[in-house]
Backbone as a printed PyTorch tensor [residue, N CA C, xyz], in Angstrom:
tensor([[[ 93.9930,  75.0970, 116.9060],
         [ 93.9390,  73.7520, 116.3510],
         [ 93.0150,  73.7100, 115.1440]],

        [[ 91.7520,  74.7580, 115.2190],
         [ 91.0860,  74.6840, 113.9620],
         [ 91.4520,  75.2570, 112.7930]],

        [[ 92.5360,  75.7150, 112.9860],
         [ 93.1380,  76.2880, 111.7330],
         [ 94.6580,  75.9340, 111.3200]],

        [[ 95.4000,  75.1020, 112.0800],
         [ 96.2250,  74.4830, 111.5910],
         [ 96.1410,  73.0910, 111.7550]],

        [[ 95.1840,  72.3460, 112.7550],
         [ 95.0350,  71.2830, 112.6440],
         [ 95.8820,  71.0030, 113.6790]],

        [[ 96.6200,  71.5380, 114.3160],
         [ 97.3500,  70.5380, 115.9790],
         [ 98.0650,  71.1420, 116.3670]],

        [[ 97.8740,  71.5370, 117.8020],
         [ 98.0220,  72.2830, 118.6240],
         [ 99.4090,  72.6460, 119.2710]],

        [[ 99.9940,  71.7290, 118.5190],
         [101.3190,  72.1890, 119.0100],
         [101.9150,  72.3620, 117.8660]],

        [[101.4510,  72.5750, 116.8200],
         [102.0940,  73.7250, 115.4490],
         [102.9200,  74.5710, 115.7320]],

        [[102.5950,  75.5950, 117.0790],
         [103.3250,  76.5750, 117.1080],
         [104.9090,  76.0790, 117.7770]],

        [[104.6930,  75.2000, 118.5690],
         [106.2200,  74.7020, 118.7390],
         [107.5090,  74.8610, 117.8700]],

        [[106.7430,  73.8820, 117.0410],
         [107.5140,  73.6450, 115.6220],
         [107.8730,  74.6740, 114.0910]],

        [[106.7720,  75.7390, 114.4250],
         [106.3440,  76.7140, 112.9470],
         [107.9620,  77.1880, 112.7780]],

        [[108.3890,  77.7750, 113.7300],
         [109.6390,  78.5270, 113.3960],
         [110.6300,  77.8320, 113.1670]],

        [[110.8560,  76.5220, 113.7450],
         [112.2850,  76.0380, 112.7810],
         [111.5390,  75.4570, 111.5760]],

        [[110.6360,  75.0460, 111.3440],
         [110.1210,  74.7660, 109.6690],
         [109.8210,  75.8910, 108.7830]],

        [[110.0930,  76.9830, 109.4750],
         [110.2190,  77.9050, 108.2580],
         [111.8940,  78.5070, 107.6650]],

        [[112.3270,  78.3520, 109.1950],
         [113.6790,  78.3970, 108.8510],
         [114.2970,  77.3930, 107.8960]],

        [[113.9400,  76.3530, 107.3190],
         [114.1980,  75.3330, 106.5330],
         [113.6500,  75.3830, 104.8130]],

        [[112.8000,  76.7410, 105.1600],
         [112.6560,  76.7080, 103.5230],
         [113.6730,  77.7750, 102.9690]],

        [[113.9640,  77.5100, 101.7800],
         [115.2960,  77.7570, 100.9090],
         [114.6570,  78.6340,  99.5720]],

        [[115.8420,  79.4050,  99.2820],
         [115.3770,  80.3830,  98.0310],
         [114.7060,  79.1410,  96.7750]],

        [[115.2530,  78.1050,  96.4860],
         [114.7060,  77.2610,  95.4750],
         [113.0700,  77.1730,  95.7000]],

        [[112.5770,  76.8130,  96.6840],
         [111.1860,  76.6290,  97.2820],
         [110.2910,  78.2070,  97.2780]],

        [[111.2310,  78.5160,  97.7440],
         [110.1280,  80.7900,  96.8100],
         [110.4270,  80.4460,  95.5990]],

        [[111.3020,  80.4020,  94.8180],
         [110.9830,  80.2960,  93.8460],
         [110.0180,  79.5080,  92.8970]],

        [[110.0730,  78.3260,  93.2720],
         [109.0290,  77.0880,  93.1250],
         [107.7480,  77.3050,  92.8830]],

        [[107.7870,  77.8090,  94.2050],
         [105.9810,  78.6250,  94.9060],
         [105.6940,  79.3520,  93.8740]],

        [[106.7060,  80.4080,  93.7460],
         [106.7260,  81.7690,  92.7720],
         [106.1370,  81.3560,  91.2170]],

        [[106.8450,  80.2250,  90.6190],
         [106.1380,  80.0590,  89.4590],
         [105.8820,  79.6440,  89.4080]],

        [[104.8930,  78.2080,  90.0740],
         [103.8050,  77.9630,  89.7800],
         [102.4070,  78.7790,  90.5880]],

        [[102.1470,  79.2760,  91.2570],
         [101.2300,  80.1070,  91.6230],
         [101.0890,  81.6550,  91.3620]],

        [[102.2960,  82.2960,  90.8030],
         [102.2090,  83.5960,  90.8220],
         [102.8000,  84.1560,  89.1850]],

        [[101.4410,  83.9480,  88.1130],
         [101.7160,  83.8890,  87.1010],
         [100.9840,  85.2810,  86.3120]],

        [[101.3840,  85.8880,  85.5880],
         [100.4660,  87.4080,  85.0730],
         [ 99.0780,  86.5970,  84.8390]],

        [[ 99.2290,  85.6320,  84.1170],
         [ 97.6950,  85.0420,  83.2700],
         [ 97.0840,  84.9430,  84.1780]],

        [[ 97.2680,  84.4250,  85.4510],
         [ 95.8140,  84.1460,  86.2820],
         [ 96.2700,  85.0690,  87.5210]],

        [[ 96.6040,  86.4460,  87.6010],
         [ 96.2440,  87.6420,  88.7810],
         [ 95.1530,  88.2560,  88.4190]],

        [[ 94.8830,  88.8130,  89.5860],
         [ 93.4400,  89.8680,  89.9460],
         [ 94.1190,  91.2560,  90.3810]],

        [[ 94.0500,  92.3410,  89.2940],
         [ 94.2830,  93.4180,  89.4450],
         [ 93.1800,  94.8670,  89.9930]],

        [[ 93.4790,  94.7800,  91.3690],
         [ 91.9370,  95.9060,  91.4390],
         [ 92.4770,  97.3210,  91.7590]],

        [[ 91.6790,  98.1190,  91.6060],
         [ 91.9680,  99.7540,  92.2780],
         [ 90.7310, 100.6410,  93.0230]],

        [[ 91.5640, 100.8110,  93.9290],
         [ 90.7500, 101.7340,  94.7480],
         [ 90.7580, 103.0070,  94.4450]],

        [[ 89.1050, 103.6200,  94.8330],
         [ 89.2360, 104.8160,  94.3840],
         [ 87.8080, 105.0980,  95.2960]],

        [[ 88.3950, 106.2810,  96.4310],
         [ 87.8150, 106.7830,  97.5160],
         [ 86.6710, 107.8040,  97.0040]],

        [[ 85.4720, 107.3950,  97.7110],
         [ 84.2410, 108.3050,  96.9960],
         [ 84.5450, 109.9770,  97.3570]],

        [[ 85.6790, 110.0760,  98.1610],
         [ 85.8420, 111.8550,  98.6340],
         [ 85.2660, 111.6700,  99.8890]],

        [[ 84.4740, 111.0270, 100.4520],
         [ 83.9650, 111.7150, 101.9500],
         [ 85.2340, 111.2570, 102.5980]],

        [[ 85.1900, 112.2940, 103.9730],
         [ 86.3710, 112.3900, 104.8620],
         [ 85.3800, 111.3380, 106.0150]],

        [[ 86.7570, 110.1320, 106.9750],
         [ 85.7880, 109.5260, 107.9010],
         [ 85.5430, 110.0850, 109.1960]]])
């Protein structure tokens, strides 16, 4: 409940996801997922084995 806010979310999660449509990824897609504002990082392992 503290993280979705009501407790019977999970009832419901799966047919409300089944209800979102390629238009709505897309939607999402350009307004939040734009080159100008990503964070590009790289990892790079110091060599020790764990």
């Amino acid at each position: 409940e503290a993280v979705v806010g009501d407790y019977r979310w999970y009832e419901t999660v799966l047919e409300e996801l089944h209800t979102v449509t390629l238009a709505d990824l897309e939607r999402v897609r350009a307004t939040y997922l734009q080159k100008r504002t990503r964070t590009v990082g790289r990892y790079e392992p110091d060599g020790e084995a764990e």
